[in-house]
Amino acid sequence: MGTDSNRSWQMSGLGLSKLQPVKGEIPEPGPHELLVRTKAVSLNYKDKMIVDGVLIPDLSFPFVPTSDAVGEIVAVGSAVSRFKVGQRVLGQVIADWPDGDAPAVLHQHTLGSSLSGMLSEHVVFGEDAAVPAPASLSDIEAATLPIAALTAWFAMAEATRPVPGQTILIQGTGGVSLFALQFAAAFGLRAIVTSSSDEKLKRARDLGAWQTINYRTQPAWDEAARALTAGLGVNHVLEMVGGDNARRSLNALAADGRLSIIGLLGAMEISFPIIPFMRNRIVVQGISIGHRRAFERMNQAIEALNIKPVIDKVYGFDDVSQALQHLEEGPFGKIVIVMT
């Protein structure tokens, strides 16, 4: 398989200084498992929160972090029927959610948090927790899909149905937000993007944003969004911040609007007034990535629509610490680590 040992990045404790490269055994796939040689890993902000001990303070060590990766199947278990050696696959992050209703206890079987992560030359997937990677994407591009793309897709195409001509407000220009913008453009939605950076807003317009709002120069961005929609409000808001930001999101929504709760950059709690919420029949939907069937549908759509993920920077396998630190800088697009 190219190497006799398996290089990984492992946490021996909390904090970036406790994340170190190690060598170990190449795992053996069980009867229903795939052994995958990892090609590229993409980072999410939650990965840094896990390394720093913010998200899962009672993590068991040693632990391999990160959840999003693409790789090539190099061996299959004796009972595997869905895949064969040589195929390029992505792991389903919530490994026990193939379709329909979510598992009763979510995140018991989640890559990079309750299950070992992807920062390893070889990883094992259950055959029911893997999907073919889109042929139209490179390894670097495909690695970005499991959380960022599927979260946006699930909020916009599974939890609800996109109606061309409707307005969606997308907060920020992180990984989920940029996929949401690309899907919005493909679905015929009018996307309003908010950011504190005029330079990032210009890039968002280049990607198909209908309107942009700089919330630093326009702190009442909710009123600005209402003004852009002739006072009616937007049909859907992707809430990436939480906390008091959700009050403005609620105010920006039109009657029968939808608020998708995705991020928690601001605070762990949300509060907003009840009367407008009831009067306008607002739907609030918590989004937790999505199931495998949605992942498969999305990958087909990405090929059909010729969507190419936005990549901010690519790092080598030896530069994991720098890549994780880069997340703090608010990248425009995804940060990817290649396993060479």
Short mmCIF file of C-alpha atoms in Angstrom, two decimals:
data_model
loop_
_atom_site.label_atom_id
_atom_site.label_comp_id
_atom_site.label_asym_id
_atom_site.label_seq_id
_atom_site.Cartn_x
_atom_site.Cartn_y
_atom_site.Cartn_z
CA MET A 1 0.00 0.00 0.00
CA GLY A 2 2.91 2.33 -0.46
CA THR A 3 3.93 2.60 3.19
CA ASP A 4 4.25 0.04 5.96
CA SER A 5 3.18 2.50 8.63
CA ASN A 6 0.31 4.94 8.91
CA ARG A 7 1.17 8.59 9.55
CA SER A 8 -1.43 10.54 11.53
CA TRP A 9 -1.79 13.73 13.52
CA GLN A 10 -2.93 12.87 17.04
CA MET A 11 -3.98 14.90 20.05
CA SER A 12 -2.45 13.80 23.35
CA GLY A 13 -4.36 16.52 25.20
CA LEU A 14 -6.16 19.81 24.59
CA GLY A 15 -4.49 22.65 22.71
CA LEU A 16 -2.60 22.99 19.45
CA SER A 17 0.73 22.15 21.15
CA LYS A 18 -0.68 18.69 22.02
CA LEU A 19 -1.38 17.88 18.35
CA GLN A 20 1.63 16.00 16.96
CA PRO A 21 2.47 13.71 14.00
CA VAL A 22 2.76 10.02 14.92
CA LYS A 23 3.33 6.73 13.11
CA GLY A 24 1.17 3.68 13.70
CA GLU A 25 -0.26 0.57 12.13
CA ILE A 26 -2.38 0.66 8.98
CA PRO A 27 -5.89 -0.32 10.17
CA GLU A 28 -7.58 -3.50 8.94
CA PRO A 29 -11.10 -3.11 7.53
CA GLY A 30 -13.83 -5.22 9.14
CA PRO A 31 -16.33 -7.23 7.03
CA HIS A 32 -18.48 -4.17 6.17
CA GLU A 33 -15.69 -1.60 6.11
CA LEU A 34 -13.54 0.20 3.54
CA LEU A 35 -9.85 0.99 3.99
CA VAL A 36 -9.27 4.37 2.37
CA ARG A 37 -5.97 6.06 1.53
CA THR A 38 -6.64 9.70 2.31
CA LYS A 39 -5.84 12.21 -0.45
CA ALA A 40 -7.01 15.52 1.02
CA VAL A 41 -8.63 16.79 4.24
CA SER A 42 -10.59 20.03 4.56
CA LEU A 43 -10.90 21.96 7.80
CA ASN A 44 -13.97 23.36 9.53
CA TYR A 45 -13.93 25.90 12.36
CA LYS A 46 -15.25 23.21 14.69
CA ASP A 47 -11.98 21.29 14.19
CA LYS A 48 -10.06 24.13 15.83
CA MET A 49 -12.69 24.30 18.60
CA ILE A 50 -12.18 20.57 19.25
CA VAL A 51 -8.36 20.88 19.26
CA ASP A 52 -8.62 23.87 21.63
CA GLY A 53 -10.96 21.95 23.96
CA VAL A 54 -13.89 24.35 23.50
CA LEU A 55 -16.36 21.96 21.85
CA ILE A 56 -15.70 18.56 23.47
CA PRO A 57 -13.80 19.16 26.72
CA ASP A 58 -14.08 15.48 27.80
CA LEU A 59 -12.43 14.05 24.68
CA SER A 60 -10.57 10.74 25.11
CA PHE A 61 -6.90 10.65 24.05
CA PRO A 62 -5.05 9.89 21.87
CA PHE A 63 -7.45 11.38 19.31
CA VAL A 64 -7.18 12.07 15.57
CA PRO A 65 -9.20 15.24 14.72
CA THR A 66 -11.01 16.53 11.57
CA SER A 67 -13.98 15.04 9.77
CA ASP A 68 -13.88 15.93 6.05
CA ALA A 69 -11.72 13.93 3.65
CA VAL A 70 -11.59 12.33 0.24
CA GLY A 71 -9.59 9.24 -0.50
CA GLU A 72 -9.18 6.13 -2.62
CA ILE A 73 -10.38 2.71 -1.48
CA VAL A 74 -7.35 0.42 -1.18
CA ALA A 75 -9.03 -2.58 0.50
CA VAL A 76 -12.57 -3.73 1.26
CA GLY A 77 -13.99 -6.06 3.91
CA SER A 78 -15.25 -9.52 2.99
CA ALA A 79 -18.95 -8.52 3.07
CA VAL A 80 -18.71 -5.16 1.28
CA SER A 81 -21.11 -4.81 -1.66
CA ARG A 82 -21.53 -1.05 -2.25
CA PHE A 83 -17.93 -0.24 -3.26
CA LYS A 84 -14.81 -1.73 -4.78
CA VAL A 85 -11.06 -1.05 -4.62
CA GLY A 86 -9.98 1.99 -6.65
CA GLN A 87 -13.11 4.10 -6.13
CA ARG A 88 -12.80 7.63 -4.76
CA VAL A 89 -15.03 8.20 -1.73
CA LEU A 90 -16.06 10.73 0.90
CA GLY A 91 -17.05 9.84 4.45
CA GLN A 92 -20.56 10.57 5.74
CA VAL A 93 -19.80 12.65 8.85
CA ILE A 94 -22.84 11.50 10.87
CA ALA A 95 -22.05 7.89 10.11
CA ASP A 96 -25.32 6.38 11.38
CA TRP A 97 -27.71 8.63 9.41
CA PRO A 98 -28.28 7.06 5.96
CA ASP A 99 -31.65 8.71 5.19
CA GLY A 100 -34.93 10.00 6.62
CA ASP A 101 -35.20 10.81 10.31
CA ALA A 102 -31.97 11.47 12.18
CA PRO A 103 -30.78 8.93 14.77
CA ALA A 104 -32.48 9.29 18.16
CA VAL A 105 -29.21 10.40 19.75
CA LEU A 106 -27.38 12.55 17.23
CA HIS A 107 -23.57 12.67 17.03
CA GLN A 108 -22.91 9.33 18.77
CA HIS A 109 -21.23 8.18 15.55
CA THR A 110 -19.67 11.32 14.09
CA LEU A 111 -16.31 11.51 12.32
CA GLY A 112 -13.79 13.72 14.07
CA SER A 113 -15.72 14.03 17.35
CA SER A 114 -17.18 10.79 18.74
CA LEU A 115 -15.35 8.73 16.08
CA SER A 116 -11.68 9.03 15.15
CA GLY A 117 -11.01 11.67 12.52
CA MET A 118 -9.39 12.01 9.13
CA LEU A 119 -5.90 13.45 9.69
CA SER A 120 -4.38 10.09 8.87
CA GLU A 121 -2.89 8.53 5.73
CA HIS A 122 -5.29 5.59 6.02
CA VAL A 123 -8.78 5.66 7.53
CA VAL A 124 -11.64 3.18 7.78
CA PHE A 125 -15.21 3.96 6.71
CA GLY A 126 -18.27 1.79 7.16
CA GLU A 127 -19.54 0.99 3.65
CA ASP A 128 -22.93 2.50 4.62
CA ALA A 129 -21.21 5.72 5.72
CA ALA A 130 -19.42 6.56 2.46
CA VAL A 131 -20.45 8.15 -0.83
CA PRO A 132 -18.72 8.34 -4.23
CA ALA A 133 -16.85 11.60 -4.75
CA PRO A 134 -18.05 13.72 -7.70
CA ALA A 135 -15.90 12.91 -10.74
CA SER A 136 -15.95 16.57 -11.79
CA LEU A 137 -13.98 17.68 -8.71
CA SER A 138 -10.29 17.36 -7.86
CA ASP A 139 -9.28 15.77 -4.55
CA ILE A 140 -8.74 19.22 -3.03
CA GLU A 141 -12.20 20.36 -4.13
CA ALA A 142 -14.02 17.14 -3.18
CA ALA A 143 -12.58 17.14 0.35
CA THR A 144 -14.56 20.30 1.15
CA LEU A 145 -18.01 18.74 0.71
CA PRO A 146 -18.88 16.59 3.78
CA ILE A 147 -19.79 19.38 6.22
CA ALA A 148 -19.70 22.78 4.52
CA ALA A 149 -21.48 21.86 1.30
CA LEU A 150 -23.92 19.34 2.81
CA THR A 151 -24.96 21.75 5.58
CA ALA A 152 -25.82 24.45 3.02
CA TRP A 153 -27.52 21.92 0.73
CA PHE A 154 -29.57 20.41 3.54
CA ALA A 155 -30.77 23.83 4.71
CA MET A 156 -31.67 24.95 1.17
CA ALA A 157 -32.75 21.83 -0.73
CA GLU A 158 -33.79 19.18 1.81
CA ALA A 159 -35.26 20.92 4.89
CA THR A 160 -37.13 23.16 2.44
CA ARG A 161 -37.45 23.43 -1.33
CA PRO A 162 -35.85 26.33 -3.21
CA VAL A 163 -38.32 28.56 -5.06
CA PRO A 164 -36.63 30.53 -7.87
CA GLY A 165 -36.98 34.27 -7.35
CA GLN A 166 -37.16 34.07 -3.57
CA THR A 167 -34.59 35.87 -1.42
CA ILE A 168 -32.07 34.22 0.89
CA LEU A 169 -29.80 36.12 3.28
CA ILE A 170 -26.43 34.44 3.82
CA GLN A 171 -24.30 35.60 6.74
CA GLY A 172 -20.57 35.81 6.14
CA THR A 173 -18.22 34.23 3.62
CA GLY A 174 -17.09 31.07 5.40
CA GLY A 175 -17.26 27.58 3.94
CA VAL A 176 -20.99 26.94 4.46
CA SER A 177 -21.88 30.46 3.35
CA LEU A 178 -20.01 30.28 0.05
CA PHE A 179 -21.56 26.91 -0.83
CA ALA A 180 -24.95 28.43 0.05
CA LEU A 181 -24.21 31.33 -2.30
CA GLN A 182 -23.24 28.96 -5.13
CA PHE A 183 -26.36 26.83 -4.60
CA ALA A 184 -28.53 29.96 -4.42
CA ALA A 185 -27.19 31.17 -7.77
CA ALA A 186 -27.76 27.72 -9.29
CA PHE A 187 -31.32 27.49 -7.87
CA GLY A 188 -32.33 30.94 -9.15
CA LEU A 189 -32.56 32.48 -5.67
CA ARG A 190 -31.66 36.10 -4.98
CA ALA A 191 -28.82 35.97 -2.46
CA ILE A 192 -27.98 38.81 -0.09
CA VAL A 193 -24.55 38.30 1.51
CA THR A 194 -23.37 40.09 4.67
CA SER A 195 -19.74 40.61 5.68
CA SER A 196 -17.57 43.21 7.42
CA SER A 197 -15.16 43.24 4.44
CA ASP A 198 -15.89 45.14 1.23
CA GLU A 199 -13.23 43.06 -0.52
CA LYS A 200 -14.99 39.82 0.45
CA LEU A 201 -18.35 41.28 -0.59
CA LYS A 202 -16.93 42.09 -4.01
CA ARG A 203 -15.80 38.47 -4.34
CA ALA A 204 -19.26 37.34 -3.23
CA ARG A 205 -20.81 39.41 -6.04
CA ASP A 206 -18.42 37.74 -8.48
CA LEU A 207 -19.80 34.38 -7.25
CA GLY A 208 -23.37 35.46 -7.97
CA ALA A 209 -24.61 37.45 -4.95
CA TRP A 210 -27.63 39.59 -5.89
CA GLN A 211 -26.92 42.21 -3.19
CA THR A 212 -24.38 42.67 -0.39
CA ILE A 213 -24.42 44.43 2.98
CA ASN A 214 -21.36 45.46 4.99
CA TYR A 215 -22.58 45.05 8.58
CA ARG A 216 -19.69 47.14 9.90
CA THR A 217 -20.79 50.23 7.99
CA GLN A 218 -24.48 49.22 8.21
CA PRO A 219 -24.95 47.72 11.71
CA ALA A 220 -28.74 47.61 11.15
CA TRP A 221 -28.22 45.08 8.38
CA ASP A 222 -31.70 43.67 9.00
CA GLU A 223 -33.27 47.00 8.02
CA ALA A 224 -30.92 47.20 5.03
CA ALA A 225 -32.11 43.75 3.93
CA ARG A 226 -35.77 44.80 4.28
CA ALA A 227 -35.04 47.90 2.20
CA LEU A 228 -33.49 45.76 -0.55
CA THR A 229 -36.71 43.70 -0.67
CA ALA A 230 -39.05 46.73 -0.87
CA GLY A 231 -39.90 46.33 2.82
CA LEU A 232 -41.17 42.77 2.50
CA GLY A 233 -38.19 41.01 4.09
CA VAL A 234 -36.24 37.96 2.96
CA ASN A 235 -37.67 34.45 2.64
CA HIS A 236 -34.81 32.55 4.28
CA VAL A 237 -31.93 33.50 6.58
CA LEU A 238 -28.92 31.27 7.21
CA GLU A 239 -28.01 32.15 10.82
CA MET A 240 -24.28 31.67 11.28
CA VAL A 241 -23.67 33.63 14.48
CA GLY A 242 -26.30 32.97 17.14
CA GLY A 243 -26.81 35.11 20.22
CA ASP A 244 -28.40 38.51 19.68
CA ASN A 245 -27.65 38.31 15.96
CA ALA A 246 -30.73 36.10 15.67
CA ARG A 247 -32.96 39.06 16.64
CA ARG A 248 -31.85 40.89 13.53
CA SER A 249 -32.29 37.72 11.48
CA LEU A 250 -35.88 37.45 12.70
CA ASN A 251 -36.52 41.10 11.85
CA ALA A 252 -35.10 40.60 8.35
CA LEU A 253 -37.53 37.77 7.56
CA ALA A 254 -40.69 38.11 5.50
CA ALA A 255 -43.98 36.55 6.57
CA ASP A 256 -43.79 32.74 6.37
CA GLY A 257 -39.99 33.06 6.34
CA ARG A 258 -37.51 30.45 7.47
CA LEU A 259 -34.59 30.80 9.87
CA SER A 260 -31.97 28.04 9.54
CA ILE A 261 -29.74 27.89 12.61
CA ILE A 262 -26.28 26.75 11.48
CA GLY A 263 -23.50 28.56 13.34
CA LEU A 264 -22.55 29.54 16.87
CA LEU A 265 -19.71 31.98 16.38
CA GLY A 266 -21.39 34.58 18.60
CA ALA A 267 -23.05 32.73 21.47
CA MET A 268 -24.47 29.37 22.47
CA GLU A 269 -27.98 30.74 23.07
CA ILE A 270 -30.54 32.51 20.93
CA SER A 271 -33.26 34.88 22.08
CA PHE A 272 -35.86 36.81 20.14
CA PRO A 273 -39.28 38.40 20.71
CA ILE A 274 -42.25 36.05 20.39
CA ILE A 275 -44.92 38.32 18.84
CA PRO A 276 -43.29 38.89 15.38
CA PHE A 277 -42.28 35.24 15.43
CA MET A 278 -45.93 34.17 15.82
CA ARG A 279 -47.49 36.91 13.74
CA ASN A 280 -45.26 36.15 10.75
CA ARG A 281 -45.46 32.35 11.13
CA ILE A 282 -41.67 31.99 11.13
CA VAL A 283 -40.20 28.50 10.81
CA VAL A 284 -36.99 27.93 12.77
CA GLN A 285 -34.94 24.92 11.68
CA GLY A 286 -31.83 23.62 13.41
CA ILE A 287 -29.41 22.23 10.83
CA SER A 288 -26.98 19.44 11.75
CA ILE A 289 -25.17 18.63 8.48
CA GLY A 290 -27.42 16.06 6.74
CA HIS A 291 -27.94 12.41 5.85
CA ARG A 292 -26.16 10.22 3.32
CA ARG A 293 -28.98 10.22 0.78
CA ALA A 294 -28.89 14.02 0.70
CA PHE A 295 -25.09 13.86 0.29
CA GLU A 296 -25.53 11.61 -2.76
CA ARG A 297 -28.20 13.91 -4.25
CA MET A 298 -26.01 16.95 -3.65
CA ASN A 299 -22.99 15.35 -5.32
CA GLN A 300 -25.09 14.61 -8.41
CA ALA A 301 -26.28 18.23 -8.43
CA ILE A 302 -22.72 19.57 -8.02
CA GLU A 303 -21.72 17.66 -11.15
CA ALA A 304 -24.83 18.65 -13.10
CA LEU A 305 -24.54 22.33 -12.12
CA ASN A 306 -20.73 22.38 -12.57
CA ILE A 307 -20.19 23.91 -9.11
CA LYS A 308 -16.54 24.26 -8.07
CA PRO A 309 -15.80 24.75 -4.35
CA VAL A 310 -13.98 27.93 -3.36
CA ILE A 311 -10.53 27.12 -1.93
CA ASP A 312 -8.73 29.70 0.19
CA LYS A 313 -5.40 27.91 0.73
CA VAL A 314 -3.86 24.44 0.48
CA TYR A 315 -1.35 23.17 3.06
CA GLY A 316 0.91 20.12 3.13
CA PHE A 317 0.55 17.27 5.64
CA ASP A 318 3.44 18.66 7.71
CA ASP A 319 1.76 22.07 8.06
CA VAL A 320 -1.38 21.07 10.00
CA SER A 321 -0.73 23.53 12.85
CA GLN A 322 -0.47 26.50 10.47
CA ALA A 323 -3.60 25.35 8.63
CA LEU A 324 -5.62 25.23 11.87
CA GLN A 325 -4.33 28.67 12.91
CA HIS A 326 -5.38 30.03 9.49
CA LEU A 327 -9.02 29.32 10.45
CA GLU A 328 -8.87 32.25 12.89
CA GLU A 329 -8.21 34.69 10.05
CA GLY A 330 -11.66 34.31 8.49
CA PRO A 331 -10.65 32.65 5.22
CA PHE A 332 -12.68 33.20 2.04
CA GLY A 333 -13.46 29.60 1.16
CA LYS A 334 -12.02 26.35 2.43
CA ILE A 335 -8.62 25.43 3.89
CA VAL A 336 -7.41 22.04 2.65
CA ILE A 337 -4.53 19.78 3.71
CA VAL A 338 -3.07 17.44 1.08
CA MET A 339 -1.59 14.18 2.34
CA THR A 340 1.75 14.37 0.56
#
